[in-house]
């Protein structure tokens, strides 16, 4: 069927998810979910809409995860899980200080 959205969603080709040192997760500079949330429902909801929109426009859904230098590895795992929940497979990491993954 046809999906009616409240407002048109302007979709860039790529969504950037930032993971802050304090555990906050931001999508395109907008903070989402609480820093204690591991299942990231807001992020999954937005990523799912993004995926559906890309599919409708016959584009690939591309995600870049940008981690700050001291962000926790677990947070990246949470975000990857959110991408998987939204059925997005094209995920890349930007390597800002990724030597610190102990």
N, CA and C atoms as an extended XYZ file, in Angstrom:
306
Properties=species:S:1:pos:R:3:atomname:S:1:resname:S:1:resid:I:1 pbc="F F F"
N         0.808       -1.198        0.000 N   UNK     1
C         0.000        0.000        0.000 CA  UNK     1
C         0.848        1.256        0.000 C   UNK     1
N         0.183        2.380       -0.039 N   UNK     2
C         0.878        3.665       -0.046 CA  UNK     2
C         1.059        4.135        1.394 C   UNK     2
N         2.271        4.570        1.698 N   UNK     3
C         2.545        5.069        3.039 CA  UNK     3
C         2.342        6.574        3.045 C   UNK     3
N         1.472        7.052        3.919 N   UNK     4
C         1.279        8.496        4.053 CA  UNK     4
C         2.086        8.976        5.243 C   UNK     4
N         3.022        9.863        4.999 N   UNK     5
C         3.820       10.397        6.081 CA  UNK     5
C         3.266       11.757        6.477 C   UNK     5
N         3.411       12.108        7.757 N   UNK     6
C         2.888       13.376        8.246 CA  UNK     6
C         3.510       14.528        7.444 C   UNK     6
N         4.819       14.519        7.366 N   UNK     7
C         5.491       15.574        6.607 CA  UNK     7
C         6.484       14.907        5.669 C   UNK     7
N         6.760       15.521        4.531 N   UNK     8
C         7.741       14.901        3.637 CA  UNK     8
C         9.105       14.828        4.319 C   UNK     8
N         9.721       13.690        4.195 N   UNK     9
C        11.012       13.481        4.821 CA  UNK     9
C        12.080       13.713        3.759 C   UNK     9
N        12.853       14.764        3.955 N   UNK    10
C        13.951       15.016        3.019 CA  UNK    10
C        15.064       14.027        3.344 C   UNK    10
N        15.399       13.213        2.394 N   UNK    11
C        16.311       12.106        2.658 CA  UNK    11
C        17.641       12.341        1.963 C   UNK    11
N        18.690       12.580        2.727 N   UNK    12
C        20.000       12.579        2.073 CA  UNK    12
C        20.360       11.146        1.674 C   UNK    12
N        21.312       11.008        0.775 N   UNK    13
C        21.708        9.663        0.339 CA  UNK    13
C        22.303        8.858        1.477 C   UNK    13
N        22.841        9.551        2.451 N   UNK    14
C        23.540        8.847        3.512 CA  UNK    14
C        23.147        9.454        4.842 C   UNK    14
N        22.931        8.612        5.821 N   UNK    15
C        22.628        9.075        7.172 CA  UNK    15
C        23.881        8.885        8.026 C   UNK    15
N        24.171        9.877        8.838 N   UNK    16
C        25.352        9.783        9.696 CA  UNK    16
C        24.898        9.664       11.147 C   UNK    16
N        25.333        8.599       11.778 N   UNK    17
C        25.030        8.381       13.189 CA  UNK    17
C        26.300        8.666       13.976 C   UNK    17
N        26.196        9.598       14.921 N   UNK    18
C        27.357        9.921       15.744 CA  UNK    18
C        27.179        9.300       17.115 C   UNK    18
N        28.249        8.728       17.627 N   UNK    19
C        28.236        8.173       18.976 CA  UNK    19
C        29.175        9.034       19.824 C   UNK    19
N        28.599        9.673       20.828 N   UNK    20
C        29.382       10.566       21.676 CA  UNK    20
C        30.055        9.788       22.806 C   UNK    20
N        31.070       10.405       23.406 N   UNK    21
C        31.788        9.742       24.497 CA  UNK    21
C        30.865        9.375       25.646 C   UNK    21
N        29.844       10.217       25.897 N   UNK    22
C        28.963        9.949       27.037 CA  UNK    22
C        27.860        8.949       26.690 C   UNK    22
N        27.913        8.381       25.483 N   UNK    23
C        26.955        7.344       25.115 CA  UNK    23
C        25.753        7.859       24.351 C   UNK    23
N        25.664        9.187       24.174 N   UNK    24
C        24.543        9.702       23.393 CA  UNK    24
C        24.698        9.292       21.931 C   UNK    24
N        23.556        9.054       21.297 N   UNK    25
C        23.534        8.688       19.884 CA  UNK    25
C        22.806        9.797       19.135 C   UNK    25
N        23.431       10.316       18.083 N   UNK    26
C        22.856       11.393       17.298 CA  UNK    26
C        22.714       10.930       15.851 C   UNK    26
N        21.595       11.282       15.230 N   UNK    27
C        21.409       11.018       13.804 CA  UNK    27
C        21.359       12.370       13.109 C   UNK    27
N        22.354       12.607       12.234 N   UNK    28
C        22.432       13.906       11.545 CA  UNK    28
C        22.325       15.067       12.535 C   UNK    28
N        23.092       14.980       13.611 N   UNK    29
C        23.184       16.018       14.646 CA  UNK    29
C        21.952       16.147       15.539 C   UNK    29
N        20.964       15.274       15.375 N   UNK    30
C        19.795       15.291       16.254 CA  UNK    30
C        19.959       14.192       17.304 C   UNK    30
N        19.938       14.555       18.605 N   UNK    31
C        20.070       13.513       19.631 CA  UNK    31
C        18.840       12.604       19.664 C   UNK    31
N        19.067       11.319       19.835 N   UNK    32
C        17.988       10.325       19.879 CA  UNK    32
C        18.145        9.445       21.110 C   UNK    32
N        17.031        8.956       21.607 N   UNK    33
C        17.022        7.981       22.694 CA  UNK    33
C        17.810        8.486       23.907 C   UNK    33
N        17.742        7.735       24.989 N   UNK    34
C        18.533        8.103       26.157 CA  UNK    34
C        19.870        7.381       26.087 C   UNK    34
N        20.844        7.943       26.777 N   UNK    35
C        22.186        7.333       26.711 CA  UNK    35
C        22.217        5.976       27.385 C   UNK    35
N        21.159        5.646       28.156 N   UNK    36
C        21.108        4.333       28.827 CA  UNK    36
C        20.333        3.308       28.011 C   UNK    36
N        19.729        3.763       26.913 N   UNK    37
C        18.897        2.863       26.120 CA  UNK    37
C        19.778        2.000       25.224 C   UNK    37
N        19.647        0.677       25.363 N   UNK    38
C        20.433       -0.207       24.506 CA  UNK    38
C        19.684       -0.610       23.250 C   UNK    38
N        18.341       -0.545       23.294 N   UNK    39
C        17.610       -0.984       22.105 CA  UNK    39
C        17.274        0.169       21.166 C   UNK    39
N        17.522        1.422       21.564 N   UNK    40
C        17.467        2.587       20.664 CA  UNK    40
C        16.202        2.633       19.800 C   UNK    40
N        15.003        2.637       20.423 N   UNK    41
C        13.766        2.604       19.623 CA  UNK    41
C        13.606        3.800       18.683 C   UNK    41
N        14.019        4.998       19.131 N   UNK    42
C        13.881        6.175       18.257 CA  UNK    42
C        14.743        6.002       17.006 C   UNK    42
N        15.969        5.543       17.231 N   UNK    43
C        16.888        5.354       16.105 CA  UNK    43
C        16.339        4.302       15.143 C   UNK    43
N        15.865        3.188       15.680 N   UNK    44
C        15.329        2.124       14.822 CA  UNK    44
C        14.140        2.646       14.011 C   UNK    44
N        13.280        3.421       14.666 N   UNK    45
C        12.107        3.974       13.993 CA  UNK    45
C        12.527        4.858       12.815 C   UNK    45
N        13.477        5.757       13.065 N   UNK    46
C        13.928        6.654       11.995 CA  UNK    46
C        14.656        5.899       10.891 C   UNK    46
N        15.496        4.939       11.289 N   UNK    47
C        16.228        4.166       10.279 CA  UNK    47
C        15.273        3.335        9.430 C   UNK    47
N        14.204        2.824       10.059 N   UNK    48
C        13.231        2.028        9.313 CA  UNK    48
C        12.517        2.907        8.285 C   UNK    48
N        12.154        4.138        8.696 N   UNK    49
C        11.521        5.064        7.748 CA  UNK    49
C        12.490        5.422        6.621 C   UNK    49
N        13.730        5.616        6.980 N   UNK    50
C        14.757        5.927        5.978 CA  UNK    50
C        14.896        4.777        4.981 C   UNK    50
N        14.958        3.553        5.507 N   UNK    51
C        15.077        2.370        4.650 CA  UNK    51
C        13.878        2.263        3.699 C   UNK    51
N        12.670        2.480        4.236 N   UNK    52
C        11.468        2.379        3.402 CA  UNK    52
C        11.474        3.459        2.319 C   UNK    52
N        11.906        4.651        2.701 N   UNK    53
C        11.959        5.754        1.742 CA  UNK    53
C        12.979        5.469        0.642 C   UNK    53
N        14.135        4.939        1.032 N   UNK    54
C        15.149        4.589        0.041 CA  UNK    54
C        14.625        3.520       -0.911 C   UNK    54
N        13.933        2.543       -0.336 N   UNK    55
C        13.387        1.460       -1.157 CA  UNK    55
C        12.389        2.025       -2.160 C   UNK    55
N        11.536        2.948       -1.688 N   UNK    56
C        10.541        3.566       -2.563 CA  UNK    56
C        11.202        4.355       -3.689 C   UNK    56
N        12.345        4.954       -3.370 N   UNK    57
C        13.078        5.749       -4.372 CA  UNK    57
C        14.152        4.946       -5.094 C   UNK    57
N        14.177        3.642       -4.811 N   UNK    58
C        15.151        2.737       -5.427 CA  UNK    58
C        16.583        3.222       -5.204 C   UNK    58
N        16.842        3.663       -3.968 N   UNK    59
C        18.198        4.034       -3.565 CA  UNK    59
C        18.693        3.019       -2.551 C   UNK    59
N        19.999        2.962       -2.388 N   UNK    60
C        20.554        2.161       -1.304 CA  UNK    60
C        20.493        2.976       -0.017 C   UNK    60
N        20.178        2.316        1.073 N   UNK    61
C        20.217        2.967        2.384 CA  UNK    61
C        21.643        2.866        2.913 C   UNK    61
N        22.285        4.007        3.044 N   UNK    62
C        23.685        4.029        3.473 CA  UNK    62
C        23.798        4.699        4.827 C   UNK    62
N        24.497        4.047        5.736 N   UNK    63
C        24.703        4.583        7.076 CA  UNK    63
C        26.200        4.699        7.327 C   UNK    63
N        26.596        5.836        7.879 N   UNK    64
C        27.962        5.976        8.371 CA  UNK    64
C        27.892        6.172        9.874 C   UNK    64
N        28.657        5.383       10.605 N   UNK    65
C        28.717        5.530       12.052 CA  UNK    65
C        30.017        6.232       12.405 C   UNK    65
N        29.884        7.370       13.047 N   UNK    66
C        31.039        8.161       13.445 CA  UNK    66
C        31.166        8.099       14.964 C   UNK    66
N        32.206        7.453       15.439 N   UNK    67
C        32.399        7.313       16.879 CA  UNK    67
C        33.405        8.344       17.360 C   UNK    67
N        33.088        9.003       18.468 N   UNK    68
C        34.096        9.877       19.048 CA  UNK    68
C        35.186        9.010       19.676 C   UNK    68
N        36.310        9.632       19.921 N   UNK    69
C        37.516        8.869       20.236 CA  UNK    69
C        37.351        7.934       21.424 C   UNK    69
N        36.648        8.388       22.468 N   UNK    70
C        36.543        7.581       23.685 CA  UNK    70
C        35.173        6.943       23.866 C   UNK    70
N        34.410        6.866       22.782 N   UNK    71
C        33.094        6.238       22.934 CA  UNK    71
C        33.264        4.739       23.165 C   UNK    71
N        32.277        4.163       23.807 N   UNK    72
C        32.344        2.750       24.185 CA  UNK    72
C        32.028        1.853       22.989 C   UNK    72
N        32.781        0.779       22.898 N   UNK    73
C        32.559       -0.215       21.848 CA  UNK    73
C        31.118       -0.713       21.887 C   UNK    73
N        30.581       -0.906       23.110 N   UNK    74
C        29.209       -1.423       23.247 CA  UNK    74
C        28.205       -0.527       22.537 C   UNK    74
N        28.439        0.776       22.542 N   UNK    75
C        27.520        1.695       21.886 CA  UNK    75
C        27.494        1.446       20.388 C   UNK    75
N        28.662        1.191       19.805 N   UNK    76
C        28.719        0.883       18.375 CA  UNK    76
C        27.933       -0.389       18.086 C   UNK    76
N        28.031       -1.357       18.988 N   UNK    77
C        27.276       -2.605       18.832 CA  UNK    77
C        25.769       -2.317       18.890 C   UNK    77
N        25.360       -1.462       19.853 N   UNK    78
C        23.933       -1.095       19.948 CA  UNK    78
C        23.452       -0.479       18.641 C   UNK    78
N        24.269        0.424       18.086 N   UNK    79
C        23.874        1.114       16.849 CA  UNK    79
C        23.844        0.132       15.673 C   UNK    79
N        24.823       -0.755       15.604 N   UNK    80
C        24.813       -1.777       14.551 CA  UNK    80
C        23.562       -2.642       14.659 C   UNK    80
N        23.176       -2.978       15.882 N   UNK    81
C        21.958       -3.772       16.085 CA  UNK    81
C        20.731       -3.012       15.602 C   UNK    81
N        20.715       -1.699       15.838 N   UNK    82
C        19.600       -0.873       15.376 CA  UNK    82
C        19.544       -0.866       13.848 C   UNK    82
N        20.703       -0.761       13.217 N   UNK    83
C        20.752       -0.814       11.746 CA  UNK    83
C        20.223       -2.160       11.243 C   UNK    83
N        20.638       -3.235       11.916 N   UNK    84
C        20.178       -4.568       11.525 CA  UNK    84
C        18.664       -4.684       11.710 C   UNK    84
N        18.144       -4.112       12.796 N   UNK    85
C        16.699       -4.160       13.053 CA  UNK    85
C        15.937       -3.431       11.949 C   UNK    85
N        16.551       -2.371       11.398 N   UNK    86
C        15.918       -1.621       10.305 CA  UNK    86
C        16.247       -2.246        8.939 C   UNK    86
N        16.950       -3.376        8.965 N   UNK    87
C        17.317       -4.116        7.753 CA  UNK    87
C        18.209       -3.295        6.817 C   UNK    87
N        19.100       -2.518        7.424 N   UNK    88
C        20.082       -1.754        6.644 CA  UNK    88
C        21.418       -2.471        6.733 C   UNK    88
N        21.946       -2.798        5.575 N   UNK    89
C        23.173       -3.597        5.529 CA  UNK    89
C        24.414       -2.792        5.193 C   UNK    89
N        24.220       -1.622        4.548 N   UNK    90
C        25.375       -0.837        4.123 CA  UNK    90
C        25.778        0.131        5.226 C   UNK    90
N        26.646       -0.342        6.111 N   UNK    91
C        27.074        0.465        7.246 CA  UNK    91
C        28.590        0.587        7.202 C   UNK    91
N        29.073        1.822        7.253 N   UNK    92
C        30.515        2.014        7.327 CA  UNK    92
C        30.838        2.796        8.591 C   UNK    92
N        32.055        2.639        9.049 N   UNK    93
C        32.542        3.388       10.196 CA  UNK    93
C        33.524        4.442        9.721 C   UNK    93
N        33.436        5.625       10.309 N   UNK    94
C        34.533        6.560       10.128 CA  UNK    94
C        35.479        6.342       11.295 C   UNK    94
N        36.743        6.364       10.991 N   UNK    95
C        37.737        5.952       11.973 CA  UNK    95
C        38.373        7.163       12.634 C   UNK    95
N        37.629        7.742       13.556 N   UNK    96
C        38.219        8.800       14.371 CA  UNK    96
C        38.785        8.139       15.606 C   UNK    96
N        40.075        7.920       15.649 N   UNK    97
C        40.678        7.348       16.850 CA  UNK    97
C        40.216        5.946       17.132 C   UNK    97
N        40.100        5.129       16.094 N   UNK    98
C        39.654        3.761       16.342 CA  UNK    98
C        40.768        2.857       16.837 C   UNK    98
N        41.957        3.422       17.068 N   UNK    99
C        43.020        2.599       17.658 CA  UNK    99
C        42.726        2.263       19.104 C   UNK    99
N        41.709        2.909       19.687 N   UNK   100
C        41.495        2.756       21.133 CA  UNK   100
C        40.545        1.607       21.456 C   UNK   100
N        40.208        0.779       20.507 N   UNK   101
C        39.256       -0.306       20.793 CA  UNK   101
C        39.960       -1.439       21.502 C   UNK   101
N        40.017       -1.350       22.846 N   UNK   102
C        40.678       -2.420       23.605 CA  UNK   102
C        39.662       -3.484       23.927 C   UNK   102
